[in-house]
CSV table of C-alpha atoms and ligand atoms in Angstrom, one decimal:
chain,number,residue,atom,x,y,z
C,669,MET,CA,34.4,36.9,2.7
C,670,ALA,CA,37.6,38.8,2.1
C,671,GLU,CA,37.5,42.4,3.4
C,672,LYS,CA,37.2,45.3,0.9
C,673,SER,CA,37.5,42.9,-1.9
C,674,ILE,CA,36.0,44.2,-5.2
C,675,ALA,CA,35.1,42.6,-8.5
C,676,VAL,CA,33.5,43.7,-11.8
C,677,ILE,CA,31.0,41.3,-13.3
C,678,GLY,CA,30.7,41.6,-17.1
C,679,ALA,CA,33.8,42.3,-19.1
C,680,GLY,CA,32.2,44.2,-21.9
C,681,LYS,CA,33.2,47.8,-22.8
C,682,TRP,CA,32.0,49.4,-19.6
C,683,GLY,CA,32.9,46.6,-17.3
C,684,GLN,CA,36.5,46.7,-18.5
C,685,ALA,CA,36.6,50.4,-18.2
C,686,LEU,CA,35.3,50.3,-14.6
C,687,HIS,CA,37.8,47.5,-13.8
C,688,PHE,CA,40.6,49.7,-15.2
C,689,ALA,CA,39.4,52.7,-13.1
C,690,LEU,CA,38.9,50.7,-9.9
C,691,SER,CA,42.3,49.0,-10.3
C,692,GLN,CA,44.0,52.4,-9.8
C,693,ASN,CA,43.5,52.6,-6.0
C,694,GLN,CA,43.2,48.9,-5.1
C,695,LYS,CA,43.1,45.4,-6.5
C,696,CYS,CA,40.0,44.8,-8.5
C,697,LEU,CA,39.0,41.4,-10.0
C,698,ILE,CA,36.9,40.9,-13.1
C,699,THR,CA,34.8,38.1,-14.5
C,700,SER,CA,32.5,37.5,-17.4
C,701,ARG,CA,30.3,34.9,-19.1
C,702,THR,CA,33.0,34.5,-21.8
C,703,LYS,CA,36.5,33.8,-20.4
C,704,ARG,CA,39.0,36.4,-21.3
C,705,ASP,CA,42.8,36.6,-21.2
C,706,ILE,CA,42.9,39.8,-19.2
C,707,LYS,CA,44.6,40.9,-16.0
C,708,ASP,CA,42.8,39.9,-12.8
C,709,PHE,CA,40.3,37.7,-14.6
C,710,VAL,CA,38.8,35.2,-12.2
C,711,ASP,CA,36.0,32.6,-12.2
C,712,LEU,CA,32.5,33.8,-11.3
C,713,GLN,CA,32.5,32.3,-7.8
C,714,THR,CA,35.7,34.0,-6.8
C,715,ALA,CA,34.1,37.3,-8.0
C,716,LEU,CA,30.8,36.6,-6.2
C,717,ASP,CA,32.8,36.1,-2.9
C,718,CYS,CA,34.0,39.7,-3.0
C,719,GLU,CA,32.4,42.3,-0.7
C,720,TYR,CA,31.8,44.8,-3.4
C,721,LEU,CA,30.5,43.9,-6.9
C,722,VAL,CA,30.2,46.2,-9.8
C,723,ILE,CA,27.7,44.5,-12.2
C,724,ALA,CA,28.0,45.6,-15.8
C,725,ILE,CA,25.5,43.1,-17.4
C,726,PRO,CA,22.9,44.8,-19.7
C,727,ALA,CA,19.4,45.6,-18.4
C,728,GLN,CA,17.6,43.0,-20.5
C,729,GLU,CA,19.8,40.1,-19.2
C,730,ILE,CA,20.1,40.9,-15.6
C,731,ARG,CA,17.0,39.3,-14.1
C,732,GLU,CA,17.8,35.9,-15.5
C,733,TRP,CA,21.5,36.3,-14.6
C,734,LEU,CA,20.6,37.1,-11.0
C,735,GLN,CA,18.1,34.2,-10.8
C,736,GLU,CA,20.7,31.7,-12.1
C,737,ASN,CA,23.9,33.0,-10.5
C,738,PHE,CA,23.4,35.2,-7.5
C,739,VAL,CA,23.0,34.3,-3.8
C,740,PHE,CA,23.0,37.3,-1.5
C,741,SER,CA,25.5,37.0,1.3
C,742,GLY,CA,26.0,40.6,2.3
C,743,GLN,CA,27.6,41.9,-0.9
C,744,LYS,CA,27.4,45.6,-1.8
C,745,ILE,CA,26.4,46.2,-5.4
C,746,LEU,CA,27.1,49.0,-7.9
C,747,VAL,CA,24.9,48.7,-10.9
C,748,ALA,CA,26.5,49.9,-14.1
C,749,ALA,CA,23.8,49.2,-16.6
C,750,LYS,CA,21.4,51.9,-18.1
C,751,GLY,CA,18.1,50.5,-19.3
C,752,ILE,CA,14.5,49.4,-18.4
C,753,GLU,CA,13.4,45.8,-18.7
C,754,ALA,CA,11.3,45.6,-21.9
C,755,SER,CA,9.3,42.4,-21.1
C,756,THR,CA,7.9,43.9,-17.8
C,757,GLY,CA,8.6,47.6,-17.9
C,758,GLU,CA,10.4,47.2,-14.5
C,759,PHE,CA,13.2,49.5,-13.5
C,760,LEU,CA,16.5,47.9,-12.5
C,761,ASN,CA,16.1,49.0,-8.9
C,762,GLU,CA,12.9,46.9,-8.8
C,763,ILE,CA,14.6,43.9,-10.2
C,764,TYR,CA,17.7,44.1,-8.1
C,765,GLU,CA,15.7,44.7,-4.9
C,766,GLU,CA,14.1,41.2,-5.5
C,767,PHE,CA,17.6,39.8,-4.7
C,768,ILE,CA,19.5,42.4,-2.6
C,769,PRO,CA,18.4,44.8,0.2
C,770,ARG,CA,18.0,48.3,-1.0
C,771,LYS,CA,20.7,49.7,1.3
C,772,ASN,CA,23.3,47.5,-0.3
C,773,ILE,CA,22.7,48.8,-3.9
C,774,GLY,CA,24.0,51.8,-5.7
C,775,PHE,CA,23.5,52.9,-9.3
C,776,ILE,CA,26.2,54.5,-11.4
C,777,SER,CA,25.1,57.3,-13.7
C,778,GLY,CA,26.5,60.3,-15.6
C,779,PRO,CA,28.4,61.0,-18.8
C,780,SER,CA,31.0,58.3,-19.0
C,781,PHE,CA,32.0,56.8,-22.4
C,782,ALA,CA,34.0,53.7,-21.6
C,783,SER,CA,36.6,54.4,-24.2
C,784,GLU,CA,37.5,57.7,-22.5
C,785,VAL,CA,37.5,56.3,-19.0
C,786,MET,CA,39.9,53.7,-20.4
C,787,GLN,CA,42.3,56.5,-21.3
C,788,ALA,CA,42.0,57.9,-17.7
C,789,LEU,CA,40.5,61.1,-19.1
C,790,PRO,CA,38.6,63.1,-16.5
C,791,ALA,CA,34.9,62.6,-15.9
C,792,ALA,CA,32.3,63.0,-13.2
C,793,ILE,CA,29.8,60.3,-12.3
C,794,VAL,CA,27.0,60.0,-9.7
C,795,ILE,CA,26.6,57.1,-7.3
C,796,ASN,CA,22.8,56.9,-6.6
C,797,SER,CA,21.8,55.0,-3.6
C,798,LYS,CA,19.3,55.1,-0.7
C,799,SER,CA,22.4,54.6,1.5
C,800,ARG,CA,24.8,57.5,1.9
C,801,LYS,CA,27.0,55.1,3.8
C,802,LEU,CA,27.4,52.9,0.7
C,803,TYR,CA,28.5,56.0,-1.2
C,804,LYS,CA,31.0,56.9,1.4
C,805,GLU,CA,32.5,53.4,1.3
C,806,VAL,CA,32.7,53.2,-2.5
C,807,SER,CA,33.6,56.8,-3.4
C,808,PRO,CA,37.3,56.4,-2.3
C,809,MET,CA,37.6,53.3,-4.5
C,810,PHE,CA,37.4,55.5,-7.6
C,811,PRO,CA,40.5,57.1,-9.1
C,812,ARG,CA,41.1,60.9,-9.0
C,813,PHE,CA,40.1,61.2,-12.7
C,814,LEU,CA,36.6,59.9,-12.0
C,815,LYS,CA,35.0,62.4,-9.6
C,816,THR,CA,32.1,61.0,-7.8
C,817,TYR,CA,28.9,62.7,-6.6
C,818,TYR,CA,26.2,61.4,-4.4
C,819,SER,CA,22.4,61.3,-4.9
C,820,ASP,CA,19.6,59.4,-3.3
C,821,ASP,CA,17.4,59.9,-6.3
C,822,VAL,CA,17.7,56.3,-7.6
C,823,ILE,CA,14.7,56.4,-9.8
C,824,GLY,CA,15.7,59.8,-11.2
C,825,ALA,CA,19.1,58.4,-12.2
C,826,GLU,CA,17.6,55.3,-13.7
C,827,VAL,CA,15.1,57.2,-15.8
C,828,CYS,CA,17.8,59.6,-17.0
C,829,GLY,CA,20.3,56.8,-17.9
C,830,ALA,CA,17.8,54.7,-19.7
C,831,TYR,CA,15.8,57.4,-21.5
C,832,LYS,CA,18.8,59.3,-22.8
C,833,ASN,CA,19.7,56.2,-24.8
C,834,VAL,CA,16.4,56.4,-26.7
C,835,ILE,CA,16.9,60.2,-27.3
C,836,ALA,CA,20.4,59.3,-28.5
C,837,ILE,CA,18.9,57.0,-31.2
C,838,ALA,CA,16.6,59.8,-32.2
C,839,SER,CA,19.5,62.2,-32.4
C,840,GLY,CA,21.6,59.8,-34.5
C,841,ILE,CA,18.6,59.6,-36.9
C,842,CYS,CA,18.5,63.4,-37.0
C,843,GLN,CA,22.2,63.5,-37.8
C,844,GLY,CA,21.9,60.7,-40.4
C,845,LEU,CA,19.0,62.6,-42.2
C,846,LYS,CA,21.2,65.8,-42.2
C,847,LEU,CA,18.5,67.8,-40.5
C,848,GLY,CA,21.0,70.3,-39.2
C,849,ASN,CA,22.2,71.6,-35.8
C,850,ASN,CA,19.0,73.5,-35.0
C,851,ALA,CA,17.0,70.4,-35.4
C,852,ARG,CA,19.3,68.3,-33.2
C,853,ALA,CA,19.4,70.9,-30.4
C,854,SER,CA,15.6,71.1,-30.5
C,855,LEU,CA,15.3,67.4,-30.4
C,856,ILE,CA,17.8,67.0,-27.4
C,857,SER,CA,16.1,69.8,-25.4
C,858,ARG,CA,12.6,68.4,-26.1
C,859,GLY,CA,14.0,65.0,-25.2
C,860,LEU,CA,15.1,66.3,-21.9
C,861,VAL,CA,11.6,67.7,-21.2
C,862,GLU,CA,10.1,64.4,-22.2
C,863,MET,CA,12.3,62.3,-20.0
C,864,GLN,CA,11.6,64.6,-17.1
C,865,ARG,CA,7.9,64.3,-17.7
C,866,PHE,CA,8.2,60.6,-17.8
C,867,GLY,CA,10.3,60.4,-14.6
C,868,LYS,CA,8.0,62.6,-12.7
C,869,GLU,CA,5.3,59.9,-12.9
C,870,PHE,CA,7.6,57.5,-11.1
C,871,GLY,CA,8.8,60.0,-8.4
C,872,ALA,CA,12.1,61.2,-10.0
C,873,ARG,CA,13.4,64.5,-8.8
C,874,LYS,CA,13.4,67.4,-11.2
C,875,SER,CA,17.0,68.5,-10.3
C,876,SER,CA,18.4,65.1,-11.4
C,877,PHE,CA,17.4,65.9,-15.0
C,878,ILE,CA,19.5,69.1,-15.2
C,879,GLY,CA,22.5,67.5,-13.5
C,880,LEU,CA,25.2,64.9,-14.6
C,881,SER,CA,22.7,62.0,-14.8
C,882,GLY,CA,20.3,63.8,-17.0
C,883,ALA,CA,21.5,66.7,-19.1
C,884,GLY,CA,25.1,65.6,-18.7
C,885,ASP,CA,24.7,62.1,-20.0
C,886,LEU,CA,22.0,63.1,-22.6
C,887,PHE,CA,24.2,65.9,-24.1
C,888,LEU,CA,27.1,63.4,-24.3
C,889,THR,CA,25.3,60.5,-25.8
C,890,ALA,CA,23.0,62.4,-28.1
C,891,SER,CA,25.8,64.3,-29.8
C,892,SER,CA,28.6,61.8,-30.4
C,893,GLU,CA,29.3,58.9,-32.7
C,894,LEU,CA,31.1,57.3,-29.7
C,895,SER,CA,27.6,56.4,-28.5
C,896,ARG,CA,26.4,53.0,-29.7
C,897,ASN,CA,22.8,54.3,-29.4
C,898,PHE,CA,23.6,57.3,-31.6
C,899,ARG,CA,25.2,55.0,-34.1
C,900,VAL,CA,22.0,52.9,-34.2
C,901,GLY,CA,20.1,56.0,-35.2
C,902,LEU,CA,22.7,56.8,-37.9
C,903,GLY,CA,22.2,53.4,-39.3
C,904,LEU,CA,18.4,53.6,-39.3
C,905,ALA,CA,18.6,57.0,-41.2
C,906,GLN,CA,20.8,55.3,-43.8
C,907,GLY,CA,18.0,52.7,-44.3
C,908,LYS,CA,19.9,49.8,-42.8
C,909,ALA,CA,17.9,47.0,-41.2
C,910,LEU,CA,18.0,46.9,-37.4
C,911,LYS,CA,19.4,43.4,-37.4
C,912,THR,CA,22.3,44.5,-39.6
C,913,ILE,CA,23.0,47.6,-37.4
C,914,LEU,CA,23.1,45.5,-34.2
C,915,GLU,CA,25.3,42.9,-35.8
C,916,GLU,CA,27.8,45.5,-37.0
C,917,LEU,CA,27.7,47.2,-33.6
C,918,GLY,CA,28.6,43.9,-31.8
C,919,GLU,CA,27.8,45.7,-28.5
C,920,VAL,CA,24.7,46.5,-26.6
C,921,ALA,CA,22.6,49.5,-27.5
C,922,GLU,CA,20.2,49.7,-24.6
C,923,GLY,CA,17.9,52.3,-26.2
C,924,VAL,CA,16.5,49.7,-28.6
C,925,LYS,CA,14.8,47.6,-25.9
C,926,THR,CA,14.3,50.6,-23.6
C,927,SER,CA,12.1,52.3,-26.2
C,928,GLU,CA,9.7,49.3,-25.9
C,929,ALA,CA,9.7,49.6,-22.1
C,930,ILE,CA,9.0,53.3,-22.3
C,931,HIS,CA,6.2,52.7,-24.7
C,932,LYS,CA,4.7,50.1,-22.4
C,933,LEU,CA,4.9,52.4,-19.3
C,934,SER,CA,3.7,55.5,-21.1
C,935,LYS,CA,0.7,53.7,-22.4
C,936,LYS,CA,-0.1,52.3,-18.9
C,937,TYR,CA,0.3,55.6,-17.1
C,938,LYS,CA,-0.8,57.8,-20.0
C,939,ILE,CA,2.4,59.8,-20.2
C,940,TYR,CA,3.1,61.9,-23.3
C,941,THR,CA,6.3,60.6,-24.8
C,942,PRO,CA,6.3,61.5,-28.5
C,943,ILE,CA,10.0,61.2,-29.3
C,944,ALA,CA,10.4,57.8,-27.6
C,945,ASN,CA,7.3,56.6,-29.3
C,946,GLU,CA,8.6,57.6,-32.8
C,947,VAL,CA,11.9,55.9,-32.0
C,948,LYS,CA,10.1,52.7,-31.2
C,949,LEU,CA,8.1,52.9,-34.4
C,950,ILE,CA,11.2,53.6,-36.6
C,951,LEU,CA,12.9,50.6,-35.0
C,952,GLU,CA,9.8,48.6,-36.0
C,953,GLY,CA,10.1,49.8,-39.6
C,954,LYS,CA,8.3,53.2,-39.9
C,955,SER,CA,10.2,55.6,-42.2
C,956,ALA,CA,12.2,58.2,-40.4
C,957,GLN,CA,10.9,60.9,-42.7
C,958,ASP,CA,7.3,60.0,-41.8
C,959,SER,CA,8.2,60.2,-38.1
C,960,LEU,CA,9.8,63.6,-38.6
C,961,LYS,CA,6.6,64.9,-40.2
C,962,ASP,CA,4.5,63.4,-37.3
C,963,LEU,CA,6.8,64.9,-34.7
C,964,LEU,CA,6.7,68.4,-36.3
C,965,LYS,CA,2.9,68.4,-36.3
C,966,SER,CA,2.3,66.8,-32.9
O,1318,NDP,N1,30.1,51.4,-22.8
O,1318,NDP,C1,29.8,52.6,-22.2
O,1318,NDP,O1,30.4,53.6,-22.5
O,1318,NDP,C2,28.8,52.6,-21.1
O,1318,NDP,C3,27.9,51.6,-20.9
O,1318,NDP,N2,27.0,51.6,-19.9
O,1318,NDP,C4,26.0,50.6,-19.7
O,1318,NDP,O2,26.7,49.4,-19.2
O,1318,NDP,C5,26.0,48.2,-19.7
O,1318,NDP,C6,27.0,47.3,-20.3
O,1318,NDP,O3,27.5,48.0,-21.4
O,1318,NDP,P1,28.8,47.6,-22.2
O,1318,NDP,O4,29.8,46.9,-21.2
O,1318,NDP,O5,29.3,48.8,-22.9
O,1318,NDP,O6,28.3,46.5,-23.2
O,1318,NDP,P2,29.0,45.4,-24.1
O,1318,NDP,O7,28.1,45.0,-25.1
O,1318,NDP,O8,30.4,45.8,-24.4
O,1318,NDP,O9,29.2,44.2,-23.0
O,1318,NDP,C7,28.1,43.5,-22.4
O,1318,NDP,C8,28.5,42.6,-21.3
O,1318,NDP,O10,27.4,41.9,-20.8
O,1318,NDP,C9,27.7,40.5,-20.7
O,1318,NDP,N3,26.4,39.8,-21.0
O,1318,NDP,C10,25.6,40.0,-22.0
O,1318,NDP,N4,24.5,39.2,-21.9
O,1318,NDP,C11,24.8,38.4,-20.8
O,1318,NDP,C12,24.1,37.4,-20.1
O,1318,NDP,N5,22.9,36.9,-20.6
O,1318,NDP,N6,24.7,36.8,-19.0
O,1318,NDP,C13,25.8,37.3,-18.6
O,1318,NDP,N7,26.5,38.3,-19.1
O,1318,NDP,C14,26.0,38.8,-20.2
O,1318,NDP,C15,28.7,40.2,-21.8
O,1318,NDP,O11,29.5,39.1,-21.4
O,1318,NDP,P3,30.5,38.3,-22.3
O,1318,NDP,O12,31.1,39.3,-23.3
O,1318,NDP,O13,31.5,37.8,-21.4
O,1318,NDP,O14,29.7,37.3,-23.0
O,1318,NDP,C16,29.5,41.5,-21.7
O,1318,NDP,O15,30.5,41.5,-20.7
O,1318,NDP,C17,24.9,48.7,-20.6
O,1318,NDP,O16,23.7,48.8,-19.8
O,1318,NDP,C18,25.3,50.1,-21.0
O,1318,NDP,O17,24.2,50.9,-21.3
O,1318,NDP,C19,27.0,52.7,-19.0
O,1318,NDP,C20,27.9,53.7,-19.1
O,1318,NDP,C21,28.9,53.7,-20.2
O,1319,13P,O1,26.0,55.6,-21.4
O,1319,13P,C1,26.9,55.9,-22.0
O,1319,13P,C2,27.8,57.0,-21.7
O,1319,13P,O2,27.5,57.7,-20.5
O,1319,13P,C3,27.3,55.1,-23.2
O,1319,13P,O3,26.3,55.3,-24.2
O,1319,13P,P1,26.1,54.2,-25.4
O,1319,13P,O4,25.7,52.9,-24.8
O,1319,13P,O5,25.2,54.8,-26.3
O,1319,13P,O6,27.5,54.1,-26.1
C-alpha cells in the first residue's frame, strides 16, 4: 500500500468538493460508480489501495457497497455521508464498524455546502472519531480554508448530521407555505431541541448540538435554498409529488429516508419527535397545512 495516499470514493457533489479541498495540500485520487472525465479519476481498485479513503456514498447505499466492494486492509476511513439507514434504523458508525475497526474511522460533520467548498470559501468542519490519532493524521490534509476541529462524540455528530436534514425539509415546507420568519426560527430552534432529545437516547453529548455539527449545520441547511433537503420541503409545500421533486433534484436528499429511520427509532425507544414525524407523514402524502395544525396543538 502506498504511503499517505488518499482517495475519495463517490464523485457526487460532496465527493468532488472534498477531492478539490484535499488536492490543495497533496495528491488526491477520486473514483465513482459512474466513470467521469475529471482530474485524478482512477478505477475503484486503485482507490481502495490508498491508505486514506474518504467515502462520499449516501447512507442508504453504503451497506451494500461495503459488502460488494470493500476488503479491509488497514485503510483509514473518513465518512462524508449524513444519514441513518432506513431499512434497519442503524447509524453509519454501526454499519461501518461491521467492516472496519472503530479506531480507523472518522466522520466528517459541520456546515459545509459542497458548492462553497468548491469555491475555496472558508468553513469549519469537525472530524469525529474515537481515535484522536486519526484526527491528527488527517487534519493537515485539509486546506487552510477548511478549518478542522476534533470531537470523539461520533454518535452526537451522526445524529446532528442526519437529523438536521429532516428539519431542513420541514423548514423548506415552512418557507414554501410563506409562514414567515418567526415560524421558521421557532421550527429550527424546536428542531434543535428535538434532535438533542433524540440523540440523548443514543448517548450523544449535549455540547455537540450547540456546536458546528449541530446548530452550525442545522442553521445552514434549514435556512438556505442551497440545501437539497430544504428544496425538497419547498417542493412539497408547492404540492409537487415527491417522485417529481427527487427527479428534478437529481442528487441525494438524505432527509427523506432518514425521516423513516427516525420514525422507526423513536417508536422503538419511545422518543418524542413531533417535527420529524410530521415530515415523514407529509412525505407520505399528508397535507402540510394539516401537519402545521397538528404541530401547533401538540
Ligand atoms: N453536497 C453537500 O453539500 C454535502 C453532502 N453531504 C453528504 O454526502 C453524501 C453524498 O452527497 P452528495 O455527494 O452531495 O450526493 P450526490 O447525489 O451528488 O452524489 C451521490 C454519490 O453517491 C454515489 N452513489 C450513489 N449510489 C451509489 C451506489 N449504490 N453505489 C455506489 N455509489 C453510489 C454516486 O455515484 P455515481 O454518480 O458515480 O453514480 C455519487 O457519486 C450524502 O450523505 C450527503 O448528505 C455532506 C455534506 C455536504
Ligand atoms: O449537509 C450539507 C451541508 O452541511 C448539505 O445539505 P443538503 O444535502 O441538504 O444539500
